[in-house]
PDB file of C-alpha atoms in Angstrom:
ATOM      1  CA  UNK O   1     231.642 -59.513 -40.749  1.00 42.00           C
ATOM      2  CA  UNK O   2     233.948 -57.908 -42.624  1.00 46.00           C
ATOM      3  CA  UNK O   3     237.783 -58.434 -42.230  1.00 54.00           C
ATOM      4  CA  UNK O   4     240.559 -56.437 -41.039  1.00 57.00           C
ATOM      5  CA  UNK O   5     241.531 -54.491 -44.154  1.00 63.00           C
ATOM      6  CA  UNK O   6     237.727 -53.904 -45.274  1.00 61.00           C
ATOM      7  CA  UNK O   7     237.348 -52.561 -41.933  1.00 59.00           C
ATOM      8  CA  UNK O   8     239.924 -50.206 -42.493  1.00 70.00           C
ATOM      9  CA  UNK O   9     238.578 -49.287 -45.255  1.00 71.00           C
ATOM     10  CA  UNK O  10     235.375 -48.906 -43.970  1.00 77.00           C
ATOM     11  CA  UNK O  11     236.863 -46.787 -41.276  1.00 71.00           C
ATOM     12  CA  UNK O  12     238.628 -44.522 -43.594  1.00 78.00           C
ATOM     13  CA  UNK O  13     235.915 -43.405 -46.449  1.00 78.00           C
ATOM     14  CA  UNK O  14     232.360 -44.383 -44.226  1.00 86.00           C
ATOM     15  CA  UNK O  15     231.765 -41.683 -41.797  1.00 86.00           C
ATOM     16  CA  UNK O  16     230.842 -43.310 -38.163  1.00 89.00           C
ATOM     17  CA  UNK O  17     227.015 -42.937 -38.105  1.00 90.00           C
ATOM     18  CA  UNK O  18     226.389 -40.654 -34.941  1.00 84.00           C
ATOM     19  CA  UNK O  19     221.973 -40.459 -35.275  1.00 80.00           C
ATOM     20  CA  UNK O  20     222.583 -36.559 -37.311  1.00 74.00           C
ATOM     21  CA  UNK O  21     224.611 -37.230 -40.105  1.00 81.00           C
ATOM     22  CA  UNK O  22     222.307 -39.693 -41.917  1.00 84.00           C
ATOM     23  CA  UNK O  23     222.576 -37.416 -45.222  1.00 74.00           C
ATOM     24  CA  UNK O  24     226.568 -37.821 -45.309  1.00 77.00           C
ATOM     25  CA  UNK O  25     226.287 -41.445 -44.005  1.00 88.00           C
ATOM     26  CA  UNK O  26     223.665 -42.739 -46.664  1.00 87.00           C
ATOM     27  CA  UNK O  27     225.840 -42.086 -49.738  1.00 86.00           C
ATOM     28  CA  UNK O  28     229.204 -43.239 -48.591  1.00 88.00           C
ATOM     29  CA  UNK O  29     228.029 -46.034 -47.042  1.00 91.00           C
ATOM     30  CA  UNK O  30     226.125 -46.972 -50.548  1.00 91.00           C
ATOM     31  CA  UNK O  31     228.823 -46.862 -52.244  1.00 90.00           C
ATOM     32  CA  UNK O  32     230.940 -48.932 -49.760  1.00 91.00           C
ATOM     33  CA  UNK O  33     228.405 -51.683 -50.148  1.00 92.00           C
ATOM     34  CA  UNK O  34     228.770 -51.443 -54.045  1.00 92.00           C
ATOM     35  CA  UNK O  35     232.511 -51.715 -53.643  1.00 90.00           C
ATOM     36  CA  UNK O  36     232.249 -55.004 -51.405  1.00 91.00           C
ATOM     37  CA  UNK O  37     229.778 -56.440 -53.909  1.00 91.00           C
ATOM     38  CA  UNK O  38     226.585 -55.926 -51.165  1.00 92.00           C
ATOM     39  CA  UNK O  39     224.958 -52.858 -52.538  1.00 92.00           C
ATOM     40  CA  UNK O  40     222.743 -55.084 -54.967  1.00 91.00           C
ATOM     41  CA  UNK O  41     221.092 -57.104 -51.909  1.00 91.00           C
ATOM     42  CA  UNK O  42     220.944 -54.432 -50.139  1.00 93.00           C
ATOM     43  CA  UNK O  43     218.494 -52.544 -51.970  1.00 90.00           C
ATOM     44  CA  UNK O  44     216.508 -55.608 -53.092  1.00 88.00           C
ATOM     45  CA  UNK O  45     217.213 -56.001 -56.390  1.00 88.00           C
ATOM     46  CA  UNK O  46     219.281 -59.605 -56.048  1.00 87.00           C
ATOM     47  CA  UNK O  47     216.533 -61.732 -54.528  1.00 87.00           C
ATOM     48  CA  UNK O  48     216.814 -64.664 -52.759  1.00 88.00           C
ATOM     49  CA  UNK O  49     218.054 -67.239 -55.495  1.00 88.00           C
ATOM     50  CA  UNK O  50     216.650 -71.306 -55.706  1.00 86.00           C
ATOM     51  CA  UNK O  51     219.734 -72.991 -55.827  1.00 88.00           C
ATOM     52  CA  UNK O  52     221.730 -73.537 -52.732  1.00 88.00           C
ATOM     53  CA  UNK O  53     225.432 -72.835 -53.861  1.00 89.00           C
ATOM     54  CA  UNK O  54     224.026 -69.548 -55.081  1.00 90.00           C
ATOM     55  CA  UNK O  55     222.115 -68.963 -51.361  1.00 89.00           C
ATOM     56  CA  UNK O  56     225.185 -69.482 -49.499  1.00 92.00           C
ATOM     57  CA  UNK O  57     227.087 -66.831 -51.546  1.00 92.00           C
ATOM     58  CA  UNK O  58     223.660 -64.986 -51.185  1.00 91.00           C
ATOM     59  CA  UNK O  59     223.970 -65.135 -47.385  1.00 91.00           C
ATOM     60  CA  UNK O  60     227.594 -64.600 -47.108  1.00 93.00           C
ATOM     61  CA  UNK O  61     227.119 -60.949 -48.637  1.00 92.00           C
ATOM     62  CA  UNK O  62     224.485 -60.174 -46.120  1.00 92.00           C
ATOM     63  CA  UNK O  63     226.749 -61.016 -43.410  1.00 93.00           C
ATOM     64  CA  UNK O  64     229.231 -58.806 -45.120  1.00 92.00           C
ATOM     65  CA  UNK O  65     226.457 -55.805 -45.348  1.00 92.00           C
ATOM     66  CA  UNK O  66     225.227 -56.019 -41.913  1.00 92.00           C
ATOM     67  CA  UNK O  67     228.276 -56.573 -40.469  1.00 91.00           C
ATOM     68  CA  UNK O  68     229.425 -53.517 -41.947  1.00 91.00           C
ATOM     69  CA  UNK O  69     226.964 -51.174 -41.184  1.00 93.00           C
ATOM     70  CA  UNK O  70     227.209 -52.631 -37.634  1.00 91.00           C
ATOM     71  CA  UNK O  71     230.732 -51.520 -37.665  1.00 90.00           C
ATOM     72  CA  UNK O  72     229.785 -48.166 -39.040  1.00 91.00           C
ATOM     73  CA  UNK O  73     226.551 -47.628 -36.722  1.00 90.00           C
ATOM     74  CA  UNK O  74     228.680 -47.929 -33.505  1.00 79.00           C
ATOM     75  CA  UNK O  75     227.651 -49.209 -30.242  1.00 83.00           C
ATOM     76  CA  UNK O  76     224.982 -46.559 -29.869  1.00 85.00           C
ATOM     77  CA  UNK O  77     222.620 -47.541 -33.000  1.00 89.00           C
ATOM     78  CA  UNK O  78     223.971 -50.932 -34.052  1.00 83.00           C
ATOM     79  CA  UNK O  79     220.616 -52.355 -32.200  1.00 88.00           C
ATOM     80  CA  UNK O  80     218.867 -50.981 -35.784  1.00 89.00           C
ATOM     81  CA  UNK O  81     221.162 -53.882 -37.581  1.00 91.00           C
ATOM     82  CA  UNK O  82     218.355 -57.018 -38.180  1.00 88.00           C
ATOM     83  CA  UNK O  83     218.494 -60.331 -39.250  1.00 87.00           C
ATOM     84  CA  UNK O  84     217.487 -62.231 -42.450  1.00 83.00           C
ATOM     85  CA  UNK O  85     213.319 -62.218 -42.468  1.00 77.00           C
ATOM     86  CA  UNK O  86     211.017 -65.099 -44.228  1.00 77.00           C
ATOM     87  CA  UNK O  87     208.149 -64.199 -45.181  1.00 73.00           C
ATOM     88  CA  UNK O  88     205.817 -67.254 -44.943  1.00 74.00           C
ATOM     89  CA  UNK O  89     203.863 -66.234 -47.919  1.00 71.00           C
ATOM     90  CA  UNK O  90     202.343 -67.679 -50.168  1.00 73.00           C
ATOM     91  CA  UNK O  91     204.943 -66.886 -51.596  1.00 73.00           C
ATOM     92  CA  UNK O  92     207.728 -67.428 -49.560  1.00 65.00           C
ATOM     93  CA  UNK O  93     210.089 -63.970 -49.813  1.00 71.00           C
ATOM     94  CA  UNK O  94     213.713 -64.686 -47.937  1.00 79.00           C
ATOM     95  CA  UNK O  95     214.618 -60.760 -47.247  1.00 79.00           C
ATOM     96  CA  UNK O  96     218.405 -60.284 -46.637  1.00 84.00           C
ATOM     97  CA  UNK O  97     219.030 -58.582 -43.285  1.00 88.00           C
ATOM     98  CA  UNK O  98     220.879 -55.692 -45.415  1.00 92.00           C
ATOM     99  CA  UNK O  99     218.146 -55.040 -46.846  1.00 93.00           C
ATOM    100  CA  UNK O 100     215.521 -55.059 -43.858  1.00 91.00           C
ATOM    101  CA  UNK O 101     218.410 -52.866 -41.488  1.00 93.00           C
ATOM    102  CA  UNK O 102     218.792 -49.896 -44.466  1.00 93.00           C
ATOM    103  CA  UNK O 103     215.188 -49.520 -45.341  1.00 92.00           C
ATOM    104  CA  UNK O 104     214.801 -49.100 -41.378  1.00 90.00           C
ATOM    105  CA  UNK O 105     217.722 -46.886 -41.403  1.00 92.00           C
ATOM    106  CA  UNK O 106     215.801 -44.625 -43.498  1.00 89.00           C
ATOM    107  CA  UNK O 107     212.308 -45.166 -41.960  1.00 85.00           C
ATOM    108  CA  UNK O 108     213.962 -43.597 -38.900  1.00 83.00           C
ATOM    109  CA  UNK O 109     216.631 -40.592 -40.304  1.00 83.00           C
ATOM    110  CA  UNK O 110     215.837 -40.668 -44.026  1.00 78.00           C
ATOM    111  CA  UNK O 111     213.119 -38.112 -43.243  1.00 72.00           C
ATOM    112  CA  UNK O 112     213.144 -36.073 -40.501  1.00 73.00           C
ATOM    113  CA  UNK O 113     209.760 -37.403 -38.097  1.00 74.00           C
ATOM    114  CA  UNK O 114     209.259 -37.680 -34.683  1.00 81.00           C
ATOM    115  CA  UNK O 115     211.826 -40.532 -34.008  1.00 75.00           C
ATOM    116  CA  UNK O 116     214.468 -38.674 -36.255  1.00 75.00           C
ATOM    117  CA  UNK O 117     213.425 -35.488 -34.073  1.00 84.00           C
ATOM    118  CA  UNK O 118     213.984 -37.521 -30.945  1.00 87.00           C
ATOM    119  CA  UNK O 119     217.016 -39.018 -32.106  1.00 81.00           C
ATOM    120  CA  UNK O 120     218.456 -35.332 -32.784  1.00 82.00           C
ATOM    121  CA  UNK O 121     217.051 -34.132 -29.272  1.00 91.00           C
ATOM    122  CA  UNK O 122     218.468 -36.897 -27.307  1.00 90.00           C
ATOM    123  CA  UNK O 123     222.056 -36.319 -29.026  1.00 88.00           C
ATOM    124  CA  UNK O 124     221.841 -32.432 -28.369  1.00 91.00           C
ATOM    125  CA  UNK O 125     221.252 -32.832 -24.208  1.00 94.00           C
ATOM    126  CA  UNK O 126     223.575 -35.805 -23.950  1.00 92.00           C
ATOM    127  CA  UNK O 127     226.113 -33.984 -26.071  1.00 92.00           C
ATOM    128  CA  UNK O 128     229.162 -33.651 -24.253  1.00 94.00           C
ATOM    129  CA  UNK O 129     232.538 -31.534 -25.047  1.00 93.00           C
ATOM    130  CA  UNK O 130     235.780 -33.304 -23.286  1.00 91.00           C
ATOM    131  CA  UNK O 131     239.101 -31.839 -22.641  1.00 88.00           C
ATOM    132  CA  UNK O 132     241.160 -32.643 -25.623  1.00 89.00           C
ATOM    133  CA  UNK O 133     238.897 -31.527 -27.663  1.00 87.00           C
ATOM    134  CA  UNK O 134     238.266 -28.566 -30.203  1.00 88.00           C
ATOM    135  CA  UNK O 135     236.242 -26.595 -28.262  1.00 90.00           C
ATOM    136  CA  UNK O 136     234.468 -23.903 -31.221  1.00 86.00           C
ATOM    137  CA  UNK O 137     234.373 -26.671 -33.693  1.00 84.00           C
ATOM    138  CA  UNK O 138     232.775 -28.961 -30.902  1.00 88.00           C
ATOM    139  CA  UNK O 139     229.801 -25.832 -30.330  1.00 89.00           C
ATOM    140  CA  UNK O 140     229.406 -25.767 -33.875  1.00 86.00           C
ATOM    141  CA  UNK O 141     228.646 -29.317 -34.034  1.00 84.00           C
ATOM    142  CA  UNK O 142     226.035 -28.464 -31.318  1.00 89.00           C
ATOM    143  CA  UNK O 143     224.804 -25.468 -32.955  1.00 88.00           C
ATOM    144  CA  UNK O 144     223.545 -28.299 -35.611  1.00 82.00           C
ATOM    145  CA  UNK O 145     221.867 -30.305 -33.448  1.00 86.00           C
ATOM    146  CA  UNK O 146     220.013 -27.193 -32.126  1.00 90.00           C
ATOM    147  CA  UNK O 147     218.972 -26.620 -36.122  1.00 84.00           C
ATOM    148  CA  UNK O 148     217.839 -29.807 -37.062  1.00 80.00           C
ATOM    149  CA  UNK O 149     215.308 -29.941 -34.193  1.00 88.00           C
ATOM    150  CA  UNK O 150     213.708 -26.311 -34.407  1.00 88.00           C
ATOM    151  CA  UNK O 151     210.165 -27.846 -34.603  1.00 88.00           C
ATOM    152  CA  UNK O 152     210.500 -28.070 -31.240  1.00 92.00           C
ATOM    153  CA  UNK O 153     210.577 -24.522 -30.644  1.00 93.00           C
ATOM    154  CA  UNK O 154     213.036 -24.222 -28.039  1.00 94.00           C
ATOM    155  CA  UNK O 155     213.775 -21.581 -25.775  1.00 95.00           C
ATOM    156  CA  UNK O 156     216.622 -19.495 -26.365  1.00 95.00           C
ATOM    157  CA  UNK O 157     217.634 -19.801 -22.728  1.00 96.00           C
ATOM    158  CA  UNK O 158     217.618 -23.613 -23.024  1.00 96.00           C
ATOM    159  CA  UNK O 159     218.998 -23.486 -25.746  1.00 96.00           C
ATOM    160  CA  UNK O 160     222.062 -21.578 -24.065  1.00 96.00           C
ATOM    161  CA  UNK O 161     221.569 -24.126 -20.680  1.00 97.00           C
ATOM    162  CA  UNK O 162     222.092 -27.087 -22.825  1.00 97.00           C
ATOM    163  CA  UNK O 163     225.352 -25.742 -24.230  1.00 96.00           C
ATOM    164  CA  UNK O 164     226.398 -25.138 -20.948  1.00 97.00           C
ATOM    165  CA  UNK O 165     225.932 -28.683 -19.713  1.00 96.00           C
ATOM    166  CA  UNK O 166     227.773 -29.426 -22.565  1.00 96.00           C
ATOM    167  CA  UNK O 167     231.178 -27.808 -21.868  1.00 95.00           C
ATOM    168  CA  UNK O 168     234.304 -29.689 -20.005  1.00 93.00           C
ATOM    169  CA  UNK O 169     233.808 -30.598 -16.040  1.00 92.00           C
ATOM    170  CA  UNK O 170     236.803 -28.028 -15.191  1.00 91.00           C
ATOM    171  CA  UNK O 171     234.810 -25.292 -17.079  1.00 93.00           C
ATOM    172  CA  UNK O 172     232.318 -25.180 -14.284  1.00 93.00           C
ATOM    173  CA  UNK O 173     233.889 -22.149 -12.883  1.00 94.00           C
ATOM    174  CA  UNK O 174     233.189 -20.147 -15.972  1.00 94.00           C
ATOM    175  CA  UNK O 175     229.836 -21.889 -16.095  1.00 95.00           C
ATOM    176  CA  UNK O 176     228.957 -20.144 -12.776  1.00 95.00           C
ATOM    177  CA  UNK O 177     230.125 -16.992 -13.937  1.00 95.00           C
ATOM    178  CA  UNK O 178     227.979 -16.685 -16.776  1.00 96.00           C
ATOM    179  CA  UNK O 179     224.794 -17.918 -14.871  1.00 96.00           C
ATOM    180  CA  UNK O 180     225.511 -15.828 -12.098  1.00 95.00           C
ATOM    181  CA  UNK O 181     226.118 -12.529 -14.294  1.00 95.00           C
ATOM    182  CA  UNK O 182     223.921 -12.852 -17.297  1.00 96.00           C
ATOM    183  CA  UNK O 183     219.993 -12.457 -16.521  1.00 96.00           C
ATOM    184  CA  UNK O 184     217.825 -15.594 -17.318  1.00 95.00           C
ATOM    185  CA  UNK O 185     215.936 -13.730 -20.264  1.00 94.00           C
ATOM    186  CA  UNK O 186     219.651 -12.588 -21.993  1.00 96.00           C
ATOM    187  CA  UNK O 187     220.591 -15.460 -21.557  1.00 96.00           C
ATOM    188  CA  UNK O 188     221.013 -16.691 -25.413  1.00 96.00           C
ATOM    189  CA  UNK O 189     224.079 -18.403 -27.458  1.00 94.00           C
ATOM    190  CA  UNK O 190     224.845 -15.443 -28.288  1.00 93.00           C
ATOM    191  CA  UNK O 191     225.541 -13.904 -25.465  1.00 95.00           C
ATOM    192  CA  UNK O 192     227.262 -16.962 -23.724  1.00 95.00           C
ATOM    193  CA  UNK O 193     229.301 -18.257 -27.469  1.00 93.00           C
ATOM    194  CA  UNK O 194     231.704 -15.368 -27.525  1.00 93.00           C
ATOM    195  CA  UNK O 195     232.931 -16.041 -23.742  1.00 94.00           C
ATOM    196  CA  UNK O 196     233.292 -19.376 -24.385  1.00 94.00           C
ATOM    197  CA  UNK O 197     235.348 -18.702 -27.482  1.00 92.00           C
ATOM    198  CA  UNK O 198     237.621 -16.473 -25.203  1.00 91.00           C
ATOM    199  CA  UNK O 199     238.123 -18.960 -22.206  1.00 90.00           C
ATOM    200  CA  UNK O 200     239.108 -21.492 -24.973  1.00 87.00           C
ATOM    201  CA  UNK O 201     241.559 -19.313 -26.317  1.00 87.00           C
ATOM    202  CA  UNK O 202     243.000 -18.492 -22.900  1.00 82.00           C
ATOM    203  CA  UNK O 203     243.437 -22.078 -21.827  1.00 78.00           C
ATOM    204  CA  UNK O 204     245.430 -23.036 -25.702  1.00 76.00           C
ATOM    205  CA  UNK O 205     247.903 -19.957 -24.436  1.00 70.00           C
ATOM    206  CA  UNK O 206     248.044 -21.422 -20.737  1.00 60.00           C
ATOM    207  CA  UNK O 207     248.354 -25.177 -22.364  1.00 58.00           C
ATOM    208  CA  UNK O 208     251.008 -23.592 -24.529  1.00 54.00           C
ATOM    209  CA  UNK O 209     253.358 -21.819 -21.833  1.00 52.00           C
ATOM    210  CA  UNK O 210     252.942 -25.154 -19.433  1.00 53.00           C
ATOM    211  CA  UNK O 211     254.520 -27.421 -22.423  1.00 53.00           C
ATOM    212  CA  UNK O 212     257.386 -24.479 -23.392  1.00 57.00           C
ATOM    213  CA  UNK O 213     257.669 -24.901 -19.097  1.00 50.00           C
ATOM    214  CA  UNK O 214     257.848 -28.690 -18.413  1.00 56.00           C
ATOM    215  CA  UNK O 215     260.704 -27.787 -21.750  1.00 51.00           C
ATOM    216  CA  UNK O 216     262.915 -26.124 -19.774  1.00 52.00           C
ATOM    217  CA  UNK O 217     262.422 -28.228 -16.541  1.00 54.00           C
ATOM    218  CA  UNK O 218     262.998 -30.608 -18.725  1.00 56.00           C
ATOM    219  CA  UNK O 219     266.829 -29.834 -20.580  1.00 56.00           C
ATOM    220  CA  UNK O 220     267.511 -28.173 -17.043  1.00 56.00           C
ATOM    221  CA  UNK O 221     269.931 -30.480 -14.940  1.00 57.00           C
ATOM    222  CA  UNK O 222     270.181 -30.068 -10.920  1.00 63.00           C
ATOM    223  CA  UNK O 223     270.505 -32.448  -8.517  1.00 68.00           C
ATOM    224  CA  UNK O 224     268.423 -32.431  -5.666  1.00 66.00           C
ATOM    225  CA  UNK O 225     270.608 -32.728  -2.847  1.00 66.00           C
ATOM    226  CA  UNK O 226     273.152 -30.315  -3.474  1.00 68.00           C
ATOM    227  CA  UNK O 227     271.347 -28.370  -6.233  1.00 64.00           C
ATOM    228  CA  UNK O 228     274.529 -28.455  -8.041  1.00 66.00           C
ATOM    229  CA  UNK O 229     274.947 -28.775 -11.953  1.00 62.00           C
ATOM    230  CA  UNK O 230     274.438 -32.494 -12.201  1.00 63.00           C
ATOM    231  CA  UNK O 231     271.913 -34.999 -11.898  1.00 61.00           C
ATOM    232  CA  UNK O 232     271.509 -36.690  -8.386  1.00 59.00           C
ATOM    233  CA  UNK O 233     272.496 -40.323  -9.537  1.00 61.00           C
ATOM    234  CA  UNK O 234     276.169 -38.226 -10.168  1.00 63.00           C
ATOM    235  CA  UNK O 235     275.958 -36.899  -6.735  1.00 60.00           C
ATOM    236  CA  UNK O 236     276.711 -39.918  -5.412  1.00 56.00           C
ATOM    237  CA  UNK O 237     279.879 -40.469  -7.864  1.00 56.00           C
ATOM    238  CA  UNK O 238     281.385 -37.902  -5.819  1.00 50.00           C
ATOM    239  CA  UNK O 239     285.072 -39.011  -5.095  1.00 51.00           C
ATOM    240  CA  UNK O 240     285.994 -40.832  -1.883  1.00 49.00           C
ATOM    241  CA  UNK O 241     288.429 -38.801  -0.642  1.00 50.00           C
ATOM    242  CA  UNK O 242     285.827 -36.010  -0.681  1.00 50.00           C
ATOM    243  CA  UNK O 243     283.294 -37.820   1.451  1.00 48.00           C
ATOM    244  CA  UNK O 244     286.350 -39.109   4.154  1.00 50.00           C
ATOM    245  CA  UNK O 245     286.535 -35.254   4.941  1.00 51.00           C
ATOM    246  CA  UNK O 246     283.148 -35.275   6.311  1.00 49.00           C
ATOM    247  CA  UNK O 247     283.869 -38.611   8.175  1.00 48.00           C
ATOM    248  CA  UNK O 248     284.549 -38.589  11.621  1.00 48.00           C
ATOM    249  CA  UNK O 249     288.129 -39.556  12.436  1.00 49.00           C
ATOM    250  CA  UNK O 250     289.096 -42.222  15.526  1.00 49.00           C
ATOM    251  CA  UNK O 251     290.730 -40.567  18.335  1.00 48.00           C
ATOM    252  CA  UNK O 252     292.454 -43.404  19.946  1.00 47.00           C
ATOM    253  CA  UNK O 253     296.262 -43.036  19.507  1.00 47.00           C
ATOM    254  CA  UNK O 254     296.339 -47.048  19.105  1.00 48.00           C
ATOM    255  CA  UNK O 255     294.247 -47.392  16.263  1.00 50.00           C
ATOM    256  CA  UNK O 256     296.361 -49.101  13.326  1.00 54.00           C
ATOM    257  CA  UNK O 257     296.246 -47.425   9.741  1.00 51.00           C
ATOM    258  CA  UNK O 258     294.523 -50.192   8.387  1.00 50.00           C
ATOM    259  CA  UNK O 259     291.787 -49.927  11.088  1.00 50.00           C
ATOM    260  CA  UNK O 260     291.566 -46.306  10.331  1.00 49.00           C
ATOM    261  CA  UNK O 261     291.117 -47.101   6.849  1.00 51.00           C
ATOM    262  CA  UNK O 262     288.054 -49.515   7.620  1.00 52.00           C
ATOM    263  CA  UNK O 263     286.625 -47.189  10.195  1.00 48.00           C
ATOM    264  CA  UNK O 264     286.343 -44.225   7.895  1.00 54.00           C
ATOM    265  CA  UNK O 265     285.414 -46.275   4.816  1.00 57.00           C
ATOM    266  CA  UNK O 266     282.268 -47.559   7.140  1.00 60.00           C
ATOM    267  CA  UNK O 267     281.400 -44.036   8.036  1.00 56.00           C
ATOM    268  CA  UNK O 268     281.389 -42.894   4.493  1.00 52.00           C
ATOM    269  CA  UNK O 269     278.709 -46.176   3.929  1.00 62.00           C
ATOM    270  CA  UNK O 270     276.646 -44.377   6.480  1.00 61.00           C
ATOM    271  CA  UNK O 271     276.743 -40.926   5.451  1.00 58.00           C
ATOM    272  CA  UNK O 272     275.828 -42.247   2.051  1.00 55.00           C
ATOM    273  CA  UNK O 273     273.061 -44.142   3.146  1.00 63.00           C
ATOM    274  CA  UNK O 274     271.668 -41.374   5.319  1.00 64.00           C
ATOM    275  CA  UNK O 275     271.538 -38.997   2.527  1.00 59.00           C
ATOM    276  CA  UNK O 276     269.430 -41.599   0.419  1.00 59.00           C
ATOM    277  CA  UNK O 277     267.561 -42.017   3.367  1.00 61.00           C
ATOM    278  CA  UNK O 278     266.838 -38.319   3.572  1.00 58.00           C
ATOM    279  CA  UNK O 279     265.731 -38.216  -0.105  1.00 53.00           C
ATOM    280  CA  UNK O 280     263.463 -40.618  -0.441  1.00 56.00           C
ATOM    281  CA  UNK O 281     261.436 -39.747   2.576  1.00 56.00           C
TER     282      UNK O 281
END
């Protein structure tokens, strides 16, 4: 497998393989292999070699290989990544795993057949747009699928439907608009592409006033209790003598000044601790 800074580097120049973008894939991950010292094994032309210093080195680059293109293939097509093959012979042929994973590789999307058809279809009706992301450039990426399987021949209106599926959960309102006001026979992508474009647009400017919002809530100080200019842990900084007016004063004439004292410091305590009270419930 590789390590932590060829994986980085594998991240950063090897497009993650996603079963449509062989044709981008292919090349960069070619030349990857050349830059790791792999590419050589992996298209067969260093064979197995006879001595057994020279097959360890020989075996430690296919580990390198496959565990890159594991990396690269994701947890969705890394299945296609195999393991060194003998072939009993006569004569015996030791094939590296490399080499047995990228001629597959291109058995399957290398040329566009039935499995690479499949592959396409299966991406397209799975395909699925989230909220964070770029909503046209994610329907583009769709529209691509939709091209690359047009042996198929299908309908426009499925075409449209699978789109649809496609969009975020909390577009389901607009969803039902569309299939509600559009007849089954106009319905087409481009007919339901342009509304979608708009509703996009319209949540960016509602996504755009809620941050400038949350802003102001935000550099805007009031505290809750008295609504007041400062923030509620200050309201309770407020100065004794201030609370004492709202304390109830002993009425008995023989009440001390130091009992006084203790009586109203105890009914400030409450008063306090009632407003807390009051706030948190």
């Amino acid at each position: 497998m590789a390590d932590g800074k060829e994986e980085s580097s594998l991240n950063k120049n090897v497009p993650r393989f996603n079963g449509m973008n062989f044709a981008t894939w292919r090349p960069t991950m070619c030349a990857y292999l050349q830059m790791i010292g792999a590419w050589r094994l992996t298209n067969g032309t260093a064979t197995f070699p006879a001595d057994a210093a020279d097959q360890a080195t020989w075996r430690l680059l296919d580990d390198r290989a496959c565990g890159s293109m594991s990396l690269s293939l994701g947890p969705h097509y890394n299945h296609l990544v195999l393991e060194e093959h003998t072939n009993p012979g006569p004569p015996v042929v030791v094939l590296a795993g490399a080499r047995w994973t990228w001629d597959s590789l291109n058995a399957h999307f290398g040329a566009i057949g039935t499995a690479g058809v499949f592959s396409n279809f299966s991406t397209a009706v799975k395909f699925k747009i989230h909220e964070i992301d770029n909503v046209p450039a994610k329907l583009g990426e769709l529209d691509g699928l939709f091209n690359l399987i047009t042996t198929l021949n299908l309908g426009k209106n499925l075409r449209a439907m699978i789109m649809l599926s496609a969009l975020p959960d909390s577009w389901d309102q607009l969803t039902s608009t569309l299939l509600g006001t559009i007849a089954l026979a106009d319905l087409t992508l481009s007919t339901i592409i342009p509304r979608i474009h708009k509703e996009s647009a319209h949540c960016k400017e509602h996504s755009s006033s809620s941050n400038r919002l949350n802003v102001i809530k935000r550099n805007t100080t009031s505290c809750d209790i008295c609504h007041k200019g400062h923030s509620m842990q200050n309201h309770w900084q407020v100065p004794l003598t201030a609370l004492r007016a709202h304390a109830v004063m002993p009425m008995e004439e023989d009440v001390d000044a130091a009992t006084t004292t203790t009586v109203m410091d105890e009914e400030v305590t409450l008063i306090v601790a009632k407003e807390k009270e009051e706030l948190t419930l």
